[in-house]
XYZ file of C-alpha atoms in Angstrom:
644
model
C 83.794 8.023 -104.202
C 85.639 4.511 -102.636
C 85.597 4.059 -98.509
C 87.680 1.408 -97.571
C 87.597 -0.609 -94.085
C 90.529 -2.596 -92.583
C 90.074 -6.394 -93.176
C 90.262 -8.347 -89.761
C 92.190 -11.195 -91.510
C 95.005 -8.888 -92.647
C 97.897 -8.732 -89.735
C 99.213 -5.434 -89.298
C 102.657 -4.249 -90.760
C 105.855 -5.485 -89.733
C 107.778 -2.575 -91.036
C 106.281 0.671 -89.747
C 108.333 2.060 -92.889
C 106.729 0.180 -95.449
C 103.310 -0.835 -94.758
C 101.761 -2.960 -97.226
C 98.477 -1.277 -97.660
C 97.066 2.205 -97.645
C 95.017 1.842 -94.073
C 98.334 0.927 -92.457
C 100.340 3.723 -94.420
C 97.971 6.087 -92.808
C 98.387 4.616 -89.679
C 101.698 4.895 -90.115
C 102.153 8.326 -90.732
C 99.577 9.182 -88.082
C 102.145 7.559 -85.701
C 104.982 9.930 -87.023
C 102.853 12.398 -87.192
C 101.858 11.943 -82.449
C 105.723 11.192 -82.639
C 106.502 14.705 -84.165
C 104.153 16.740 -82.225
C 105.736 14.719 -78.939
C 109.253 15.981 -80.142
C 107.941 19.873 -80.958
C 106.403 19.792 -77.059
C 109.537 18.311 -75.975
C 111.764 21.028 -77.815
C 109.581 23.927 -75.770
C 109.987 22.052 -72.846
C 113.697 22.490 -72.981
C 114.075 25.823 -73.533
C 116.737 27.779 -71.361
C 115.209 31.177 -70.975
C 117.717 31.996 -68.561
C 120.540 33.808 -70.740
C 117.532 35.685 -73.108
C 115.931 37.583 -70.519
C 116.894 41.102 -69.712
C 114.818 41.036 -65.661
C 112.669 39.196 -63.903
C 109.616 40.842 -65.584
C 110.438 39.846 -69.021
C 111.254 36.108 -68.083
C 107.776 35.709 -66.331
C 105.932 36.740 -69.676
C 108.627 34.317 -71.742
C 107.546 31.560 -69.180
C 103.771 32.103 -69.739
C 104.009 32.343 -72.981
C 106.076 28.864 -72.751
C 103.457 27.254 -71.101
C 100.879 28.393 -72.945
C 102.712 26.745 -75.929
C 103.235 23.676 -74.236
C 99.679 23.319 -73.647
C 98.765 23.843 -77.114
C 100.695 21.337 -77.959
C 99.414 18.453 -76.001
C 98.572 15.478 -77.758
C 95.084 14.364 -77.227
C 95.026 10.577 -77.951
C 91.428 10.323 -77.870
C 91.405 13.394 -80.684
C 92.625 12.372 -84.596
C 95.762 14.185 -85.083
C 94.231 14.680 -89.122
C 91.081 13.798 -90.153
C 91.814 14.266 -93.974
C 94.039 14.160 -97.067
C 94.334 16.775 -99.526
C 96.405 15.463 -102.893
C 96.748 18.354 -105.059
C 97.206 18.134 -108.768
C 99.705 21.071 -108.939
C 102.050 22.589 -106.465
C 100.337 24.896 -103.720
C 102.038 28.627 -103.787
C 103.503 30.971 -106.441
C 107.273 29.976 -106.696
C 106.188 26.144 -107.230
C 108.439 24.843 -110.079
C 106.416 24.485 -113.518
C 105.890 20.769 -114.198
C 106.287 20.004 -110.578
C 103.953 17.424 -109.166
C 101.536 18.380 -106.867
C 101.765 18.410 -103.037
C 99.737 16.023 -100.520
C 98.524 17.578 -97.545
C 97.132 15.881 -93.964
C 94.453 18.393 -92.333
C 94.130 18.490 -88.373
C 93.388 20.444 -85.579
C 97.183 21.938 -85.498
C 100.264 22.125 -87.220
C 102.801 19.499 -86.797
C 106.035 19.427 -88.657
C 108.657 17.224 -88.657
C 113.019 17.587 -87.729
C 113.267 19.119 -90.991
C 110.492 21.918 -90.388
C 108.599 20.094 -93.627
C 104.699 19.882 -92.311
C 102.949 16.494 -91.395
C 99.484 17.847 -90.575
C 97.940 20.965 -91.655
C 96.082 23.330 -89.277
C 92.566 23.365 -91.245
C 92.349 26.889 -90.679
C 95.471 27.645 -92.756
C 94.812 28.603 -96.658
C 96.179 25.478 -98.136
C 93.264 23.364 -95.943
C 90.177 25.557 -97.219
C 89.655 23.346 -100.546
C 88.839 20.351 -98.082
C 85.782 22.373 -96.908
C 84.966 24.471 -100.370
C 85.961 21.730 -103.454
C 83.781 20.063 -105.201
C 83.021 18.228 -108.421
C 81.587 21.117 -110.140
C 84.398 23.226 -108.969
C 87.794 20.866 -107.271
C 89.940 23.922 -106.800
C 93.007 22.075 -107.872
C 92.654 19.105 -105.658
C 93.112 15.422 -107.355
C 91.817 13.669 -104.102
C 90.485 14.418 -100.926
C 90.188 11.221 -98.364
C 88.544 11.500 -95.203
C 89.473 9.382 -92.447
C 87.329 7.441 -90.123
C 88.028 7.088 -86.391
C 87.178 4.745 -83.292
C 89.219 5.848 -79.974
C 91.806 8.048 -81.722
C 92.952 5.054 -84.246
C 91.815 5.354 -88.113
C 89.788 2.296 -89.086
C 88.910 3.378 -92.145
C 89.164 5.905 -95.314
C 87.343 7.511 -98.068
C 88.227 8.652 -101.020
C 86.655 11.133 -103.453
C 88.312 11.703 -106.901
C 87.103 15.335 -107.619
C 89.107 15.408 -110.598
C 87.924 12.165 -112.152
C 85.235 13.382 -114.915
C 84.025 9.565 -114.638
C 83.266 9.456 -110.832
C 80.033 11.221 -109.932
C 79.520 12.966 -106.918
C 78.132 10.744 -103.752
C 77.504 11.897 -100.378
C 80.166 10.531 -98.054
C 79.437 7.852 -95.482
C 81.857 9.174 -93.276
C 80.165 12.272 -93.135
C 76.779 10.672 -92.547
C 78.512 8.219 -89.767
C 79.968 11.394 -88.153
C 76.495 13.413 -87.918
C 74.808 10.028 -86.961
C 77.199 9.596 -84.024
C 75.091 10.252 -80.860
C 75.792 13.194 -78.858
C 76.887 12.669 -75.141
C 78.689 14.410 -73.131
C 80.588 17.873 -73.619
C 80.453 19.734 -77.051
C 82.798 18.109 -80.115
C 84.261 20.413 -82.416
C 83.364 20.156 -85.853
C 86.752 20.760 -87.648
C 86.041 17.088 -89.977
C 82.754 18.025 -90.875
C 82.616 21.519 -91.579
C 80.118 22.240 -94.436
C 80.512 24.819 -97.310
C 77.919 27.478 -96.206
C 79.299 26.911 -92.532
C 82.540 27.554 -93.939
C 82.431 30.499 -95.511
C 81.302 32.158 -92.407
C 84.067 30.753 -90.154
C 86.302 32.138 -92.661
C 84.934 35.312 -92.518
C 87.129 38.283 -91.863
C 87.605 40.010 -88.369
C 86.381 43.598 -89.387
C 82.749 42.700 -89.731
C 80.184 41.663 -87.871
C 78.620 38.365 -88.731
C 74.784 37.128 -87.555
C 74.486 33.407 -87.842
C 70.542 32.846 -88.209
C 69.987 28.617 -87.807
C 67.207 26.369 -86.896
C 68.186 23.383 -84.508
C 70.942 21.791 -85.586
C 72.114 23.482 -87.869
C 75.762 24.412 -86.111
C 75.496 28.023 -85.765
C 76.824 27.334 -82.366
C 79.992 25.095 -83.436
C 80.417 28.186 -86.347
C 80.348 30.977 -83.774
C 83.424 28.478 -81.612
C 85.376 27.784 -85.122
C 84.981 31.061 -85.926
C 87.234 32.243 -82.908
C 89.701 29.845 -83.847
C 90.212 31.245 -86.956
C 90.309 34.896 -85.939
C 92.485 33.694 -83.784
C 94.788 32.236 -85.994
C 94.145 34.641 -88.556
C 95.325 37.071 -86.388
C 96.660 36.131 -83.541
C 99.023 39.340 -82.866
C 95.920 41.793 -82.515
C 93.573 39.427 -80.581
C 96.167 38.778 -78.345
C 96.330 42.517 -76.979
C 92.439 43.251 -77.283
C 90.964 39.567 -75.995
C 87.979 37.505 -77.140
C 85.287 36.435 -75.410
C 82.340 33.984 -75.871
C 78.807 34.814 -74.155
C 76.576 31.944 -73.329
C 73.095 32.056 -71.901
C 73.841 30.129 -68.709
C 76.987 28.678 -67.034
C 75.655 24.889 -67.991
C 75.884 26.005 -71.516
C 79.480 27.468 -71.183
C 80.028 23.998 -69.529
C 78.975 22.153 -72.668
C 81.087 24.239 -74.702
C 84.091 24.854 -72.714
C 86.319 21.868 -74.646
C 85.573 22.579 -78.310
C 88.572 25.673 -78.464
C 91.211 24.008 -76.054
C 91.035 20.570 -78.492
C 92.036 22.937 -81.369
C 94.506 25.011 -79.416
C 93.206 27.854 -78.351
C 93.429 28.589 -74.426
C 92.903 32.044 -74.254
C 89.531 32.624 -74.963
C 87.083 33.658 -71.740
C 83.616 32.677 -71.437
C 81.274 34.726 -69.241
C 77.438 34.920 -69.444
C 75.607 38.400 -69.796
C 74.598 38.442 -66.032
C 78.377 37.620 -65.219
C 79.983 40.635 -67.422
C 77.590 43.225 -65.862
C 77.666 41.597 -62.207
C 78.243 44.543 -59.971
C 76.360 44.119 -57.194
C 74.853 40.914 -55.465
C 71.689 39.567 -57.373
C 69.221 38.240 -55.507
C 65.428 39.578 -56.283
C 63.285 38.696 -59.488
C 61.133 40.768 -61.523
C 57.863 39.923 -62.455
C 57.582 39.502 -66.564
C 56.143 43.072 -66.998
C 58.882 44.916 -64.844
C 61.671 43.333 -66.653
C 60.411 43.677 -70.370
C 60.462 47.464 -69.767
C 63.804 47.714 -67.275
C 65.174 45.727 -70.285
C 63.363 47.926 -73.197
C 66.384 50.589 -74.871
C 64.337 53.610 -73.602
C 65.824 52.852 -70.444
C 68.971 54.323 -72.181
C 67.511 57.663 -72.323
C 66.270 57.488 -69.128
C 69.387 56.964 -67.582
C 71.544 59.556 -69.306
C 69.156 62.107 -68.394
C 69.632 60.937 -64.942
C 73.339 61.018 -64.971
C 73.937 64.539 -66.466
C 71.173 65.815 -64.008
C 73.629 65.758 -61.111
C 75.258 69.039 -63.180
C 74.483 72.191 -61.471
C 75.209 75.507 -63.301
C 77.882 77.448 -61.669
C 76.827 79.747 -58.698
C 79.883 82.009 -58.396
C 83.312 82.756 -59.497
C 86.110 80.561 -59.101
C 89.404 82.458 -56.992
C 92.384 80.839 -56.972
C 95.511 82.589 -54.976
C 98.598 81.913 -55.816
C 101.822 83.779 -53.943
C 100.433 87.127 -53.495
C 98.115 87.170 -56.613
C 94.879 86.066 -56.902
C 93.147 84.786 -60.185
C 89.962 85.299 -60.647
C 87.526 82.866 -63.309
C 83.796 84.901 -63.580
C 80.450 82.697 -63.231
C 79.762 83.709 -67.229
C 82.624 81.894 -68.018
C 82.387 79.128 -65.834
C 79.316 78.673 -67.676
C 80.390 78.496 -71.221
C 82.618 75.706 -69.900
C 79.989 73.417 -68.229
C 77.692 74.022 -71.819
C 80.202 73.352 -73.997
C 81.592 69.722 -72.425
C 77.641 69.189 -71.690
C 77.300 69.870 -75.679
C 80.232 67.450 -76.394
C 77.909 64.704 -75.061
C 81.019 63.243 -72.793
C 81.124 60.674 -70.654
C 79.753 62.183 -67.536
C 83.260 61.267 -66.039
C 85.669 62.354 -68.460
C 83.746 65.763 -68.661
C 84.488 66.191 -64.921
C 88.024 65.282 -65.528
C 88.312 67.860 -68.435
C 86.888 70.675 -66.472
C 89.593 71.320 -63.457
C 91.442 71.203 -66.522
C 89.391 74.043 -68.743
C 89.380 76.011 -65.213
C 92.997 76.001 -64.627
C 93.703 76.658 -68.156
C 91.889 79.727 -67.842
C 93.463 81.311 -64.973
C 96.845 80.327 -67.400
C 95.361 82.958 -69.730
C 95.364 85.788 -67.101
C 98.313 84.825 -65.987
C 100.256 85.154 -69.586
C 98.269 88.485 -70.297
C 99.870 89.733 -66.758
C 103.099 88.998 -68.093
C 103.911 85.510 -66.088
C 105.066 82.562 -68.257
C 103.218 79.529 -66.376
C 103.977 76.018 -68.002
C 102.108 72.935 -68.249
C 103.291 72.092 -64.306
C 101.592 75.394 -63.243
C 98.430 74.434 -64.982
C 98.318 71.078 -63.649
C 99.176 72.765 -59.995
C 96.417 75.111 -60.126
C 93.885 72.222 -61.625
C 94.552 70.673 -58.270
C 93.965 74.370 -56.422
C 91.227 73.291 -53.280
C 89.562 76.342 -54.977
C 88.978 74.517 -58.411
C 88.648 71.127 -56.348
C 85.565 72.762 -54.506
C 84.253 74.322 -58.104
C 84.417 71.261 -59.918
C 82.482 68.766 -56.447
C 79.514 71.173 -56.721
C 79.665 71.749 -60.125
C 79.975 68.354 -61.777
C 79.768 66.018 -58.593
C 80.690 61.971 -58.789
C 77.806 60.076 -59.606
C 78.141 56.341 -58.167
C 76.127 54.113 -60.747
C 74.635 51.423 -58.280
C 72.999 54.768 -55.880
C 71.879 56.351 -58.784
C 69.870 52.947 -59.991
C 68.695 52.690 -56.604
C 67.231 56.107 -56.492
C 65.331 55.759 -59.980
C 63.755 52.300 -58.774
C 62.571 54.064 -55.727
C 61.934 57.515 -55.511
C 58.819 58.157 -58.212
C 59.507 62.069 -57.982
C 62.857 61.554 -59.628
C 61.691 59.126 -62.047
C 59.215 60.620 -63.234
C 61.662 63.790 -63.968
C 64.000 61.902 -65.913
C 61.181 59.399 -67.553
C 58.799 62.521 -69.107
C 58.342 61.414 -72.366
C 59.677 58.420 -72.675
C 58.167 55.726 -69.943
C 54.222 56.107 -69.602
C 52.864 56.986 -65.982
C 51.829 53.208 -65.842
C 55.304 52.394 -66.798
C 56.830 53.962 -63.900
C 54.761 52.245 -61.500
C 55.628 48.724 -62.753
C 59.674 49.214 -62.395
C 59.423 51.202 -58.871
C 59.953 49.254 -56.025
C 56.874 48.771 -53.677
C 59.129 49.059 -50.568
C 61.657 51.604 -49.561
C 65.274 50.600 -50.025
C 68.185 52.149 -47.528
C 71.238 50.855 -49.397
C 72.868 49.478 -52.057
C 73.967 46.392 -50.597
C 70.219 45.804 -48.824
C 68.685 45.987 -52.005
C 67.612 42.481 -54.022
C 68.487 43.767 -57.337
C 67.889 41.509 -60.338
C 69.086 40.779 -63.042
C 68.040 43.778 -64.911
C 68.831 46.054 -62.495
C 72.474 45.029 -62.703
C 72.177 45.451 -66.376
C 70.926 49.396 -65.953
C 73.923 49.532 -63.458
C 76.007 48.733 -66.281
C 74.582 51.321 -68.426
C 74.795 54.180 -65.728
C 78.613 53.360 -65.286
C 79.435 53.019 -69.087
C 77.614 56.346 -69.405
C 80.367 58.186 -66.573
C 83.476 55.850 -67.499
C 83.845 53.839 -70.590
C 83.571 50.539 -70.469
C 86.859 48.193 -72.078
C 86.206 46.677 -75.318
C 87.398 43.484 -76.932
C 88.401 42.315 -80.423
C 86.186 40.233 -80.968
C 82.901 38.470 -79.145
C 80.984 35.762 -79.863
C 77.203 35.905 -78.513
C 75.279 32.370 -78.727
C 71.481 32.174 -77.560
C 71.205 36.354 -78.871
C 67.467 35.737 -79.778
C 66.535 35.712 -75.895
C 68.407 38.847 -74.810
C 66.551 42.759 -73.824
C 67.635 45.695 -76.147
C 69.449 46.853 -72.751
C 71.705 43.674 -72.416
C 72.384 43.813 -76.380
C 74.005 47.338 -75.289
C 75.672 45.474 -72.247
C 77.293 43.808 -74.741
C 78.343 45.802 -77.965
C 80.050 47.809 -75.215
C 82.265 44.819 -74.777
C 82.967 45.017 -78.337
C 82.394 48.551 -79.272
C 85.801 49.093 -81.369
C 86.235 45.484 -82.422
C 83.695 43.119 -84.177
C 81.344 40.345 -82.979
C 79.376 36.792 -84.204
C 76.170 36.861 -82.984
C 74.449 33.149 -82.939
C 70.498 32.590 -82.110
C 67.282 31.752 -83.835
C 64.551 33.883 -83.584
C 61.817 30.826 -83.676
C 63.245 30.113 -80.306
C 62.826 32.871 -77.907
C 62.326 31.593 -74.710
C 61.821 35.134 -72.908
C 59.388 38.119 -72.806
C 61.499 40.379 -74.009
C 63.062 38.061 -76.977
C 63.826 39.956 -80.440
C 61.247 39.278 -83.028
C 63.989 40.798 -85.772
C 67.666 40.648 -86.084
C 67.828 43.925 -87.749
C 66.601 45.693 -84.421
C 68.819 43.177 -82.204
C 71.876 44.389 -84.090
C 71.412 47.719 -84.140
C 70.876 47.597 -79.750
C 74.257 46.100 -80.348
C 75.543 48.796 -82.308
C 76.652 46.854 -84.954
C 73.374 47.746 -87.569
C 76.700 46.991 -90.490
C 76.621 43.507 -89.628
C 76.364 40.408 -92.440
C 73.210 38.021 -91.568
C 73.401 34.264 -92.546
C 71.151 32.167 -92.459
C 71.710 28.300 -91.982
C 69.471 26.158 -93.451
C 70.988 22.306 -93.587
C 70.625 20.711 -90.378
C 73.036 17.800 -89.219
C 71.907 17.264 -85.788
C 68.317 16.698 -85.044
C 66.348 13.901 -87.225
C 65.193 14.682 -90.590
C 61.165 13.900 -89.206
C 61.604 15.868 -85.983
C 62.590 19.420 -87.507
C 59.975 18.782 -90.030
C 57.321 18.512 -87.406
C 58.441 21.191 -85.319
C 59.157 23.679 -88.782
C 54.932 23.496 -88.986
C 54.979 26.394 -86.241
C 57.078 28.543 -88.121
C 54.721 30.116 -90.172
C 52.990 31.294 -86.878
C 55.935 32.159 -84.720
C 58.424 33.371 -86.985
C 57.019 33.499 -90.701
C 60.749 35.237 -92.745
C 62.306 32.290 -91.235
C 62.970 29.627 -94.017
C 62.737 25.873 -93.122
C 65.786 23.083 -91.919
C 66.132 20.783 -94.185
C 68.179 17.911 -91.976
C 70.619 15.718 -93.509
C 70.093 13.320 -90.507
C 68.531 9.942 -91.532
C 66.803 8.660 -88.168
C 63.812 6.473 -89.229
C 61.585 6.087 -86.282
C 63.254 8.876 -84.765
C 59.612 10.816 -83.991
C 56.829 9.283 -82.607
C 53.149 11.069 -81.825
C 51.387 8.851 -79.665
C 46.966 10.269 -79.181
C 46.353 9.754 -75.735
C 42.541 9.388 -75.160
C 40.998 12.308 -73.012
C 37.771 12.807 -70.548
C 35.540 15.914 -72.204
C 36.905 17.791 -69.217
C 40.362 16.326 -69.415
C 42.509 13.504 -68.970
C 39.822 10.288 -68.053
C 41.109 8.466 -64.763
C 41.440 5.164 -65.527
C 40.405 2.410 -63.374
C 42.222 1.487 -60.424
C 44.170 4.683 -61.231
C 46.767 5.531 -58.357
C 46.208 9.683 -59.193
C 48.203 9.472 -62.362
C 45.386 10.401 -65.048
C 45.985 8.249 -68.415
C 48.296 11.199 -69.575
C 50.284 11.239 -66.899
C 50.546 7.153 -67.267
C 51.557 7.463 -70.838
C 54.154 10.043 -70.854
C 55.933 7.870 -67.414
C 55.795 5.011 -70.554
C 57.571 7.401 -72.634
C 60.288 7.961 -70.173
C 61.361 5.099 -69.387
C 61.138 3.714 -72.694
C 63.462 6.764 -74.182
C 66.194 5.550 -71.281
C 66.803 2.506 -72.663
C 68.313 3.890 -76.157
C 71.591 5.797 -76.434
C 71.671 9.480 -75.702
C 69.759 12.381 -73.559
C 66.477 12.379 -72.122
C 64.304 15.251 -71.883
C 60.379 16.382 -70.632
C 59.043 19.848 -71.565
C 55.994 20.654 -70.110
C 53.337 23.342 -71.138
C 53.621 25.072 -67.710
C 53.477 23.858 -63.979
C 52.075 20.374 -62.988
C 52.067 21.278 -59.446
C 48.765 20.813 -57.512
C 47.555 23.364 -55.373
C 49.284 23.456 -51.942
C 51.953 21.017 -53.169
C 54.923 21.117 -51.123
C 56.739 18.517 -52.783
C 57.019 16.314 -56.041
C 53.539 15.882 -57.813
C 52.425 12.134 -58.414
C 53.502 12.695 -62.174
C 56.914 13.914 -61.419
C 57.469 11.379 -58.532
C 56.296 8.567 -61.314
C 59.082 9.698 -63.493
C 61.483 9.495 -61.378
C 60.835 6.379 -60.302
C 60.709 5.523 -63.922
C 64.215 6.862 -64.685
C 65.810 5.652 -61.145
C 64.550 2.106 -62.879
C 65.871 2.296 -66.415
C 69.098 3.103 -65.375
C 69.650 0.716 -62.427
């Protein structure tokens, strides 16, 4: 491996067309290359739609999809165009020429071709880019060279070069790579498209059928995977994703934040973000529930619950159905009225679409009598008498609408009717911890939380079925209930899904101890799990320290083994303590000698490069406090400091 570095004595090129070294020959095509892209954005932009469109309709969906394009192709000039070379010893495809030499390819974010329609940059998802992720020396897959470009503002200042072909050139670890990981992280998420790691990969390459669970310790990019993942799909197959959508579910809208930038700088515009509490936000939250409540509102026995609530509100027929039409009157017997109601109840329906069948089954009954009188009814009659006030009135008392929100409301607060549907499957004590101490009068009085609104979403996927997506990407999965996990395989119930989390970091009551369990809530127990295992983002020592709880908290997990170098990176300072606790020191100001030393610790971290966090075992608040404590007050002062 060779990395080269511009020389500061060496004047740049005179001729853009024949630069006199290699750094400026990259340059140079990296200028044709933001000049080409300018012209393909241009050519969109000067489309005349206006003699191609049949009506307005159709020229509204040509102009979106215009725009859309033109967006995709903006050039971001703080964003390489390519971040590496490809130089293949033989021609790429199967109608190459034998004896022809073999092609060079730049990688990027996007395609860019030239006047010709010859390509300047590679998109890195397309199958001519995957040897820059997958060769090696052991196994170069056809490629001579791959160089790797180094950055600063959006200008190359630098290359590297590995020879994978060379039998005399051993195998180094690239600086580039190491610079790249090194580079601290501020601000919103980066994509990952230059660094991209074999294992990581793999899995973004995976196909859309399947289900893929990313297992990964900090750092490891399961995150960045799950994003790059949708790109592919999406690129991969574009067509089908287009008509069923794609989504990406964070754990709060902070984290969607972070995120929001990585699939617009590689294109993709289309793709919705939403947390879990947003795609099942029905009705206004506003109330909590204490830890115990919500572990078993969120526990899948809820399921059950619920469904035996919903298909309670059926009540067997009570008499025949008459239905006059003309002079003649039809008449449907209770018995059969019966057999009806049994056999869509025995279908297991959708409480909904089993109400909609049944006007249906009704009037197609009163068809029969009719054809064995000798009429001839066709399908207009049977729809006519399915909308008979007779069959109308059957079907209401019958199979009545069930309104998800009131039905939730009446679980959570009338214990008679809980306790009919819960028999069995929530314990007496159970019951008591979900119902509400206080009576409720309405749906919109009541402070529903957040895992109410998720049982609301059950109760109305259980009478109507909910949409699904092609694909859905769930980051943070280790902290959701068995009921959200069902929240959101509905949302992907025909297509597929990339599930993201680490178990070792369940922040919640209800967190999943085991993936197998998580997936199958999801309804996706076919699913592929991964596990990630090279970090690249947190310090070598750090995730070393921190990997000593995993034998307690999560013993299958296997340990991160970071690629970050960051000497001095961890530092674990003893702070001497009283035999009751911390020891006041003299003169103290209430700040015990704790307190003192993690202030120190503050504003020493603010004057390096990069975030600054405090995690606390629980709350430092004294008794009665209305405001800051003296420890949090102290570091803020600290902070306000460092950065003035």
């Amino acid at each position: 491996m060779s990395a080269h570095a511009p020389d500061p004595a060496t004047p740049p090129a005179d001729d853009p067309l024949d630069p006199p070294d290699p750094l400026a020959r990259e340059r140079a095509h990296l200028a044709a290359s933001r000049s080409a892209l300018r012209a393909m954005r241009e050519d969109v932009q000067a489309l005349d739609i206006r003699d191609v469109t049949a009506n307005w309709v159709n020229a509204a969906v040509l102009e979106a999809q215009i725009e859309d394009r033109i967006k995709a192709l903006a050039d971001l000039s703080h964003t390489p165009l390519f971040f590496g070379r490809l130089d293949y010893l033989h021609p790429v495809g199967a109608d190459a020429a034998e004896g022809a030499e073999g092609e060079r390819f730049y990688i990027g974010r996007r395609h860019v071709h030239d006047a010709d329609g010859d390509p300047m940059v590679i998109d890195w998802r397309a199958p001519a880019s995957q040897p820059f992720y997958r060769a090696s020396k052991k196994d170069p897959l056809d490629v001579g060279l791959r160089r790797r470009f180094g950055y600063t503002a959006g200008d190359i200042t630098a290359y590297e070069d590995e020879h994978l072909s060379d039998p005399a050139e051993t195998a180094r670890s690239s600086k580039l790579l190491q610079a790249e990981i090194e580079r601290p992280r501020v601000g919103p998420m980066r994509d990952i498209v230059a660094t991209i790691q074999p294992e990581q990969d793999e899995i973004v390459r995976s196909g859309l059928g399947g289900t893929v669970c990313v297992q990964g310790g900090p750092g490891t990019g399961k995150t960045a995977v799950g994003l790059h993942r949708v790109a592919y799909l999406l690129y991969a197959h574009r067509e089908r994703l287009a008509r069923t959508g794609t989504l990406v579910i964070g754990p709060n809208a902070s984290f969607l934040h972070y995120i929001e930038q990585v699939l617009p700088a590689l294109g993709e515009l289309e793709v919705k973000q939403a947390t879990v509490d947003g795609l099942v936000a029905s009705v206004d939250v506003r109330g909590t529930d204490p830890a115990p409540a919500a572990v078993i509102k969120g526990d899948a026995r809820m399921a059950e619950v619920l469904r035996r609530a919903v298909r309670s509100h059926v009540t067997p027929p009570a008499e025949p159905v008459v239905v006059v039409r003309g002079s003649r009157r039809w008449r449907v017997p209770v018995y059969e009225l019966e057999e009806m109601v049994g056999q869509l109840l025995a279908r297991d329906m959708r409480y909904g679409a089993a109400r909609e069948a049944l006007p249906q089954r009704i009037a197609h009954a009163v068809l029969v009598r009719m054809e064995e009188a000798g009429e001839a009814p066709d399908d207009r009659v049977q729809d006519a008498v399915a909308r008979n006030p007779a069959v109308k009135a059957a079907v209401k008392a019958i199979w009545p609408p069930v309104d998800p929100a009131k039905l939730v409301l009446r679980l959570l607060s009338d214990a008679e009717f809980l306790a009919a549907h819960a028999e069995g499957v929530l314990t007496p004590d159970e019951q008591k911890t979900i119902l509400w101490t206080k009576p409720v009068r309405s749906v919109k009085s009541a402070k529903w939380s957040a895992a109410d609104a998720v049982l609301i979403d059950e109760a109305g996927d259980l009478i109507a079925r909910t949409h699904s997506l092609g694909h859905v990407v769930l980051d943070e999965a280790q902290d959701l209930s068995p009921m959200q996990y069902r929240a959101v395989g509905r949302r992907c119930s025909t297509g597929s899904a990339t599930v993201l989390g680490d178990l070792a970091q369940g922040t919640t009551p209800w967190a999943t101890a085991s993936w197998t369990d998580a997936l199958r809530h999801l309804g996706k127990t076919d699913a592929v799990v991964e596990e990630l295992t090279a970090g690249f983002r947190v310090p070598r020592e750090v995730i070393a320290y921190a990997s000593r709880l995993l034998p307690s908290i999560a013993p299958g997990l296997a340990e991160v083994a970071s690629v970050r170098e960051s000497p001095g990176s961890l530092s674990v300072r003893p702070v001497p303590t009283g035999p009751t606790g911390p020891a006041e020191p003299a003169g103290s100001t209430g700040l015990s000698e704790l307190d003192a030393a993690v202030v120190a610790a503050c504003a020493e971290s603010l004057t390096h490069e990069g975030s600054t966090g405090l995690i606390a075992a629980g709350p430092a608040e004294p008794a009665g406090s209305t405001g800051l404590s003296e420890l949090d007050a102290a570091v803020v002062a600290a902070c306000a400091e460092s950065l003035a």
